[in-house]
Structure formats: C-alpha cells, structure tokens
Coordinates of C-alpha atoms in Angstrom, one line a residue:
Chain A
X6 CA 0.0 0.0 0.0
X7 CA 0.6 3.6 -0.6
X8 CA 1.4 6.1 1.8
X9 CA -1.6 7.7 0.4
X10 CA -3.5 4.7 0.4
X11 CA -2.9 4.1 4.1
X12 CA -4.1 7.4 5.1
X13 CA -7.7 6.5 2.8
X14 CA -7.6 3.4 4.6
X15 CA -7.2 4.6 8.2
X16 CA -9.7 7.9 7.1
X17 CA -12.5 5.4 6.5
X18 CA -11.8 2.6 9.2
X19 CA -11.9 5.1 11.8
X20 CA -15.3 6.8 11.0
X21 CA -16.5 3.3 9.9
X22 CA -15.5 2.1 13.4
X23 CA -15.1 4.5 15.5
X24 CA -17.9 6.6 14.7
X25 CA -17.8 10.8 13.5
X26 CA -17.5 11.6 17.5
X27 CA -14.0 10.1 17.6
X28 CA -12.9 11.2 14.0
X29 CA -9.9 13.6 14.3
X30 CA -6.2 14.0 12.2
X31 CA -5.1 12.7 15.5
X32 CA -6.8 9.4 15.4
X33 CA -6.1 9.0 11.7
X34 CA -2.3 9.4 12.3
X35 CA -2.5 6.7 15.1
X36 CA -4.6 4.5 12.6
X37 CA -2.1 5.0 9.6
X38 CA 1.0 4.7 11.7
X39 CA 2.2 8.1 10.7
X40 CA 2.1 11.2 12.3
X41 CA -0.4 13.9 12.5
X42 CA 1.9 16.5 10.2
X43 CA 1.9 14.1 7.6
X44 CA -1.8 13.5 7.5
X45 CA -2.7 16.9 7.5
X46 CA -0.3 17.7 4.6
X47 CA -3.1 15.0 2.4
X48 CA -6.0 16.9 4.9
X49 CA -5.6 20.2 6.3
X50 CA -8.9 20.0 8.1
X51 CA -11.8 17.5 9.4
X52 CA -13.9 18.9 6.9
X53 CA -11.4 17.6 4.0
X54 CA -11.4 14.1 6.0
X55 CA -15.0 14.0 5.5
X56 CA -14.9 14.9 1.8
X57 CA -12.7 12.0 1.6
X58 CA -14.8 9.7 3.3
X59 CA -17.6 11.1 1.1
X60 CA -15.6 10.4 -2.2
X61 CA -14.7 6.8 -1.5
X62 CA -18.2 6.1 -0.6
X63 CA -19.6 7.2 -3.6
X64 CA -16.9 5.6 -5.4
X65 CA -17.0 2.1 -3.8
X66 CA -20.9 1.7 -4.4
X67 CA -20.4 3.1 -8.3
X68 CA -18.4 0.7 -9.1
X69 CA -19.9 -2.4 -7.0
X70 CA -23.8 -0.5 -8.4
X71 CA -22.5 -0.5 -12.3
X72 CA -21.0 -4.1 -11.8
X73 CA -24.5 -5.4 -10.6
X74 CA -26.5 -3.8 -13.3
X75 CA -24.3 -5.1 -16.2
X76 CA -24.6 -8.7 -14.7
X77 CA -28.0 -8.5 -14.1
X78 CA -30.6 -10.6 -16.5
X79 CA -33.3 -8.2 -16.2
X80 CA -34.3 -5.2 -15.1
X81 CA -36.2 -6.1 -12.3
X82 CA -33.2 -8.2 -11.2
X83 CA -30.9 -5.0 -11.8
X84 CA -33.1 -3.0 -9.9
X85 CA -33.3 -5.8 -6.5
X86 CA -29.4 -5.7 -6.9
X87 CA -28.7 -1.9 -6.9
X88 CA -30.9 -1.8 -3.9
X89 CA -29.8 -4.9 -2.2
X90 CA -26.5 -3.9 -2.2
X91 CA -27.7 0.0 -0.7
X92 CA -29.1 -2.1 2.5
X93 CA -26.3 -3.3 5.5
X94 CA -26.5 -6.5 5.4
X95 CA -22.8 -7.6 5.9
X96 CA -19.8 -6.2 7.5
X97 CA -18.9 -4.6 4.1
X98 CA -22.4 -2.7 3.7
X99 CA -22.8 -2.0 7.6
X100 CA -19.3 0.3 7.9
X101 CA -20.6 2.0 4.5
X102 CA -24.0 2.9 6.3
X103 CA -22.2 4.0 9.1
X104 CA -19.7 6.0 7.3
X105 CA -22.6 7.8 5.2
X106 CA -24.7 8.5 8.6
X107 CA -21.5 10.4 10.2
X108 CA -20.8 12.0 7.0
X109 CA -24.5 13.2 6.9
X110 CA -24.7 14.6 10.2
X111 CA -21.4 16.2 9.7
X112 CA -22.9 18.1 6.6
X113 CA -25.8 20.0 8.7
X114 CA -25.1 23.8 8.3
X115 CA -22.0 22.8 6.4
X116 CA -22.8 24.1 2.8
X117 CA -19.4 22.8 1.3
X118 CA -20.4 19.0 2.6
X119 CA -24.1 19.5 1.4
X120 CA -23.2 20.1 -1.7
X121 CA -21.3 17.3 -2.1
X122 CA -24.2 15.0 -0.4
X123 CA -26.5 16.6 -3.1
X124 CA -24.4 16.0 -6.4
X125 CA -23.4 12.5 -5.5
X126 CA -27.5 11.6 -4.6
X127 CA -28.8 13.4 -7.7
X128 CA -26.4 10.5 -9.8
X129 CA -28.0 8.1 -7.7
X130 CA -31.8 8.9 -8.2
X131 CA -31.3 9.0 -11.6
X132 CA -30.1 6.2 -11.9
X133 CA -32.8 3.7 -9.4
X134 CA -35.7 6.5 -11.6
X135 CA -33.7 4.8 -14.5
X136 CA -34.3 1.2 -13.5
X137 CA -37.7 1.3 -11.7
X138 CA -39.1 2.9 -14.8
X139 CA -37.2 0.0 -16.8
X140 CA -39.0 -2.8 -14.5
X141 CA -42.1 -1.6 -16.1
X142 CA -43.7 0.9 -13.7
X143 CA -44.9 4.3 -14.6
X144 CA -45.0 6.7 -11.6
X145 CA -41.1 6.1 -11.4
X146 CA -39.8 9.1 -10.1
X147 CA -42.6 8.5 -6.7
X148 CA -41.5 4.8 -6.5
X149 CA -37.9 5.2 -7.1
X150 CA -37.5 8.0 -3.8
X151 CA -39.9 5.1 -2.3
X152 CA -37.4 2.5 -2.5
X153 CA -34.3 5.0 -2.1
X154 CA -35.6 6.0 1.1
X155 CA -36.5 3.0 2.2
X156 CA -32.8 1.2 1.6
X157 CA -31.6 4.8 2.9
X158 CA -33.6 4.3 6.3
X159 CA -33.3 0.3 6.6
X160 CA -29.4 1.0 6.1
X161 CA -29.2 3.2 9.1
X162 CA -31.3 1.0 11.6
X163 CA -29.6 -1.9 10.9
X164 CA -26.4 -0.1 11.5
X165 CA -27.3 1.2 15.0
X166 CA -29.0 -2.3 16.0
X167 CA -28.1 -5.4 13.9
X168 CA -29.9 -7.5 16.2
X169 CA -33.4 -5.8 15.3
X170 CA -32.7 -5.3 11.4
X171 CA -31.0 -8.7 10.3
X172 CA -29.8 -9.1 7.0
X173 CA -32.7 -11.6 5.5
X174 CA -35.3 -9.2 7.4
X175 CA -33.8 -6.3 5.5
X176 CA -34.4 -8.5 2.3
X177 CA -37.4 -9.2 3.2
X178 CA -38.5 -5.7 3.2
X179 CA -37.2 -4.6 0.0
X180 CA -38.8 -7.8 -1.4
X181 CA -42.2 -7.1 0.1
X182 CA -42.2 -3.6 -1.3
X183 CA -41.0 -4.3 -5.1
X184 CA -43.6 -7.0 -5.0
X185 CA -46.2 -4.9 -3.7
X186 CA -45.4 -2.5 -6.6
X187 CA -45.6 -5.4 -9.2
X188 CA -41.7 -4.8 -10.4
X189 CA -41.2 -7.0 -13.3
Chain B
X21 CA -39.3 29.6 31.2
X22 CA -37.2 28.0 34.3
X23 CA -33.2 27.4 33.7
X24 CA -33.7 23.9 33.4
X25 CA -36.1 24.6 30.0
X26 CA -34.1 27.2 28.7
X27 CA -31.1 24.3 29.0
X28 CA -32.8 22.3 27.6
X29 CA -34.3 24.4 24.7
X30 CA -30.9 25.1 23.9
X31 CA -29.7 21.6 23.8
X32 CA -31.9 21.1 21.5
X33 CA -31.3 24.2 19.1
X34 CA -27.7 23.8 19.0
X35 CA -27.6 20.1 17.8
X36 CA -30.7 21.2 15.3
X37 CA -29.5 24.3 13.6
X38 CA -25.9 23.8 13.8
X39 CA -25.4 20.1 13.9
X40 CA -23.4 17.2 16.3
X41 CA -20.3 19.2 15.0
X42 CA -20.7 22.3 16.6
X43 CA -22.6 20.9 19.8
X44 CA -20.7 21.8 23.0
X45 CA -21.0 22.9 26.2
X46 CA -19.6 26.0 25.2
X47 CA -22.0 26.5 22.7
X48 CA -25.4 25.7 24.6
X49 CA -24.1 27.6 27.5
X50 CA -24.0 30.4 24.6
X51 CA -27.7 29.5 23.5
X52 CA -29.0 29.5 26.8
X53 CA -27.4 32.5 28.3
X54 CA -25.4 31.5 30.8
X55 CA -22.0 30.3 32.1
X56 CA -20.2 26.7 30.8
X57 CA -20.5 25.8 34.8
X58 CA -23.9 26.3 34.8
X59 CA -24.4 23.7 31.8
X60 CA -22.3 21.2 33.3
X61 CA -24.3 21.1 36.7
X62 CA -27.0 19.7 34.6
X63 CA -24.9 17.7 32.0
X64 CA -21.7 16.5 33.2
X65 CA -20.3 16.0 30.0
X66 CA -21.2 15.4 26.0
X67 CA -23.0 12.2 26.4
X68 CA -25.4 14.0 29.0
X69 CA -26.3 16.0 26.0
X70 CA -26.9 13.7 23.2
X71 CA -29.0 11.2 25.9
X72 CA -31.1 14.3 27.2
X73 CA -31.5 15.4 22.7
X74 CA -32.6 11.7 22.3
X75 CA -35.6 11.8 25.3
X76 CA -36.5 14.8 24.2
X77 CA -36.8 13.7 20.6
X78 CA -38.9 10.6 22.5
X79 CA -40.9 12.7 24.2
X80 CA -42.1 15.1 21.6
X81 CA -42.9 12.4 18.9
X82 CA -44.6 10.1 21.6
X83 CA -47.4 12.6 22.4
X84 CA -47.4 13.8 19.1
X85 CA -48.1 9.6 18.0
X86 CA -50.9 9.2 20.6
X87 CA -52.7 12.5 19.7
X88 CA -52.8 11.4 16.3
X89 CA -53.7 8.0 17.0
X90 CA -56.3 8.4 19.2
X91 CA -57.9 11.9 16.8
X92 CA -57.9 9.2 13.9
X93 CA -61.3 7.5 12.6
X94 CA -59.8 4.5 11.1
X95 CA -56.9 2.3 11.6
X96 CA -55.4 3.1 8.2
X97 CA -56.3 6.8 9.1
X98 CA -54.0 6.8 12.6
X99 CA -51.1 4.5 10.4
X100 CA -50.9 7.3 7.6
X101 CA -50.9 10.0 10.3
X102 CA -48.5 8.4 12.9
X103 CA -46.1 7.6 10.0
X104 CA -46.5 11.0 8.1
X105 CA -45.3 12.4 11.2
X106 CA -42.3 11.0 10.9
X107 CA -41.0 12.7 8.0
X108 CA -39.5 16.3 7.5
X109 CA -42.5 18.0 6.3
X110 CA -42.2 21.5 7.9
X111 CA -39.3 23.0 10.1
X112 CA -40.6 20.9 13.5
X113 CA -39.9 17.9 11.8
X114 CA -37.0 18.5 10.2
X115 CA -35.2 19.7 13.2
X116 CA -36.0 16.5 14.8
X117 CA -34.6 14.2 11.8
X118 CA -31.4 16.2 12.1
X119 CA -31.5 16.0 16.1
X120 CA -32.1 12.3 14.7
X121 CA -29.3 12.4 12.6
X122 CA -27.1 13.4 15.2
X123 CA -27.4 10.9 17.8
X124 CA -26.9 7.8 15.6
X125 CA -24.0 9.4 14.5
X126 CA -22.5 9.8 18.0
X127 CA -24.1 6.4 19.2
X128 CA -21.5 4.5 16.9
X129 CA -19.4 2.7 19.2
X130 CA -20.9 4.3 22.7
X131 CA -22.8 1.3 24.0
X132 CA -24.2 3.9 26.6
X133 CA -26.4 5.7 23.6
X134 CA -26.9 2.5 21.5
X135 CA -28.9 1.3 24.2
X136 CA -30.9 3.9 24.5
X137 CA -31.8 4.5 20.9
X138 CA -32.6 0.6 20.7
X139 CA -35.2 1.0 23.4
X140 CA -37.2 3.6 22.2
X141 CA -37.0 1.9 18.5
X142 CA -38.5 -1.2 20.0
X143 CA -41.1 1.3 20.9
X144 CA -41.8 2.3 17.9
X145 CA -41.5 -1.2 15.9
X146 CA -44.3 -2.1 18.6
X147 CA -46.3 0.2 18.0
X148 CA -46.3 0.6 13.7
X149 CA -46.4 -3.0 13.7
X150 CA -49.9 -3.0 16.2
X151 CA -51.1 -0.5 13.7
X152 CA -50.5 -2.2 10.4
X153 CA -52.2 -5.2 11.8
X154 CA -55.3 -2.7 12.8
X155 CA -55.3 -1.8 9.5
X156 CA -55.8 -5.5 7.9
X157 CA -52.5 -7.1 7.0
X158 CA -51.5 -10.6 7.6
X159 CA -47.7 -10.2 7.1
X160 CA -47.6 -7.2 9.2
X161 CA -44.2 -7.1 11.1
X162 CA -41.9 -7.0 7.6
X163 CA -44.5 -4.8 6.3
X164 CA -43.8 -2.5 9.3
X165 CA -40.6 -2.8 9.5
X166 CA -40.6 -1.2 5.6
X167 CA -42.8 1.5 6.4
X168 CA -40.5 2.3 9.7
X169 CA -37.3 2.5 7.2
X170 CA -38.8 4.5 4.6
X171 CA -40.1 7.3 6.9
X172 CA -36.6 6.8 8.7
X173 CA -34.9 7.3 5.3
X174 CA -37.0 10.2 3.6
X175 CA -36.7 12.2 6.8
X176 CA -33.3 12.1 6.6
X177 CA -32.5 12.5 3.1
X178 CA -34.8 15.7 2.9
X179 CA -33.6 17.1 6.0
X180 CA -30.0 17.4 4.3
X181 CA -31.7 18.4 0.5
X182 CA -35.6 19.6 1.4
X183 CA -35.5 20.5 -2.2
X184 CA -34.9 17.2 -3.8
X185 CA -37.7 15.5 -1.3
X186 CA -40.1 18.2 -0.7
X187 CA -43.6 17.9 1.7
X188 CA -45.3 16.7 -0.9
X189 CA -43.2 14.2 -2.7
X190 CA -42.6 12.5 0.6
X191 CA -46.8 12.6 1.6
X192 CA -46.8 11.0 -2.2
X193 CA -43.8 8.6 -1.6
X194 CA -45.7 7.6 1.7
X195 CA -49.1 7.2 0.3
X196 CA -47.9 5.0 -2.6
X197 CA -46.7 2.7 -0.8
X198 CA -49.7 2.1 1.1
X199 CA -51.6 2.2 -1.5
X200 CA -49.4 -0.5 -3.0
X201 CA -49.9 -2.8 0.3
X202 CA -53.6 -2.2 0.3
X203 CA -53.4 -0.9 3.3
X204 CA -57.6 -0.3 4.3

C-alpha cells in the first residue's frame, strides 16, 4: 500500500469504526501509523477528511452498483441488486452505512459538505428513476424516492442495532415492497 | 421559562441548527445564556447531552403519536398520520430528523447511547407494527418494518436536500406505498 493509500484506509476505518465523534487527524495518524503532520499535509482539516470519506463512498458503491446492473438478467433483477447492495447486510455494507450516517450529520449547516451529499444523490436517483421505470412501472420518479428511502432508512437501523434489522429481514423488506409495486 | 427549560431548549437548538459538530457545552451555554459551569451542573459531560437530545426527541414524537392516534377515525387513518409524522414535512420535523441524525452518528461505538436508541425503536416497531395489523394485514411485522425504514430514510434525506424530497413528494412517496400494500 501507498502512503496515500494508508491514510484513505485509516480515514475510513476510523469513522466506519469509531464513529464521526471520535474522527480527528489525531486518530487517523494513530490509525495509519504516521504522524499527524503528515496526515494533514493530504487533509488540512476535518472537513477535508470528510470529503474524503464522502468520495470513497460514492466511489466504492459506483463501481460495485455499475457491476451489478451489467450482470443482471433483467431489469427487475438490476433494480433488487442496486438496492440490495444499498441495505447493511454484511460487514462490508454495515461500515458504509455508518460511514454515510457520520458523513451526513457532519454536513448540517456545512454548505461545502451538502453540496457534495446533493451532487453524489442526484447520480443516484437518476439512476434507481432509470431502472424502476425500466422494471415496467410508470410513476417512477414517486416509487424510485420510495425505495431510495426505504434502503436509505433500513441501512441506518440496521447499523445502530443489527440484532433488530437482520440481513434476510432487511431483504425481506425490499422484497415485500417491489412485490407490492408489481416490479417485473 | 425555568433554567432547566431554557437548557434544555438550547440543547436542542444547538444540535438542530448547527449540527453534532458544533454541539458543545460551550456552545449551549452560549444559547441558553449563561455560564459553561452552569451547563455542566445539569450535564456533566457530551454524552449527558446527546441522551437528554434523544428523550427529548422521544418525548415530543410520543405525544405527538398518541394524539394522532387516538384523533384518527380508522386504523389506516392513525397508520398514515402516525407515520406522516415522521417525515420532515415542515421546520418541527425536520429539526427532529437532524437531532435524529445526530445521535446515531455519536451512538456509533458508545454502548451507553446504542442502548438507548434501541429502546425507544423497540417502541416504535411495537407500535407501527400494532397498527399495520389494525389496519388488515397478515404479514404485518416486515411490512412495518418497511414503512418504519422509509419514513426513517425520507426524513433524513430531505432534511439534508428539502428540495430534492419536498412535503409533498414525501406525503406521495408515503401514500404510494400504502396504497401499493392495500393498506384499508
């Protein structure tokens, strides 16, 4: 690994792990194994550490979203996979949630971060208005925030309490709605 | 208003307009008027804050919930209404998704606030669940469970872009998906 990789790495394990409260250059530098001069040559600030932790979000689900939908057989399938993989239901998924919920709260009265939150979910509505309208229905744009929100919000309480929100319960869900629309 | 409310009131204010960043005792001490000491009598320390946010946030929705409830005619009447609360439709609402917001952000890895959020969601699960069974479905629990995440998730996502998910578009978001359950 990089130098520069290290420091994305320890970036995102600590607010995966340790949560937003406990994200500072300090705790990156003991994460990375460096010191706190040279993490805030790559990030001056917290806000830049955020930004970063934005960034690799958005591109770790691109990539995994764009995989699924070109390996999908139809679009109903596309569109169960791009959401699927939206809910926490591993390890993987659950420290992505977690990262996106600290990143969120972070952004309130922050105008530099909510800009960033709104570019990166305007790519992502159009995209699940793309493939609910492709499964056949015709209100998309109503049932695609319908089934954004609802990964969005199943995401975050199965983050804060696994034990309530399991992984096939979680499917479940997103099953029983897409069904309950008629997605083809 | 007594010092305790105007603590209080300021608790609250500081985590809603300005966000878990920014929330100190410095800085409700600066809300409320009055010295850091004076804030720390009451809470000793962060934590103190972000428990007293939560029960507040408890507080407010539960009477909120049973006013609703019981002012409804029908079952499917006090689901919409209890659940329609629950999304950022005006400025009351939207503060509390951001107060929202905030504490699951700082609960990550404080066992101490976990706990508490997972009570009063058990709450809540108990209660959207009794109602979609009022309202005539058999599979109610995952069916709840959905509703509870979507609410969850558009509150949060238009609290941090009210004009990509507007009053409206939620209501419509909400009310589709009922529709789509056949919920009577």
């Amino acid at each position: 690994m990089t130098r520069d990789e290290r420091l994305s790495r320890a970036v995102w394990d600590v607010l995966a792990r340790q949560g937003l409260e406990r994200l500072t250059i300090r705790a990156v530098a003991a994460a990375a194994g460096c010191t706190t001069g040279l993490v805030m040559h790559r990030f001056p600030n917290r806000r830049a550490l955020l930004r970063h932790a934005r960034d690799l979000l958005h591109e770790r689900t691109r990539e995994r979203v764009e995989r699924l939908e070109a390996g999908a057989a139809t679009p109903r399938e596309a569109l169960r996979a791009v959401l699927s993989q939206g809910l926490a239901l591993d390890a993987e998924t659950t420290a992505e949630s977690v990262v996106w919920t600290g990143f969120l709260a972070a952004a309130v009265a922050d105008e530099d971060l909510v800009s960033l939150h709104r570019a990166n979910n305007r790519a992502w509505r159009e995209r699940i208005t793309r493939l609910v309208s492709a499964a056949g229905l015709e209100q998309g744009e109503t049932v695609a925030l319908a089934l954004i929100s609802l990964v969005e919000g199943a995401a975050a309480l199965a983050s804060a309490d696994p034990d309530a929100y399991p992984a096939p319960v979680q499917q479940a869900m997103l099953d029983a709605v897409l069904a309950a629309f008629e997605l083809r």
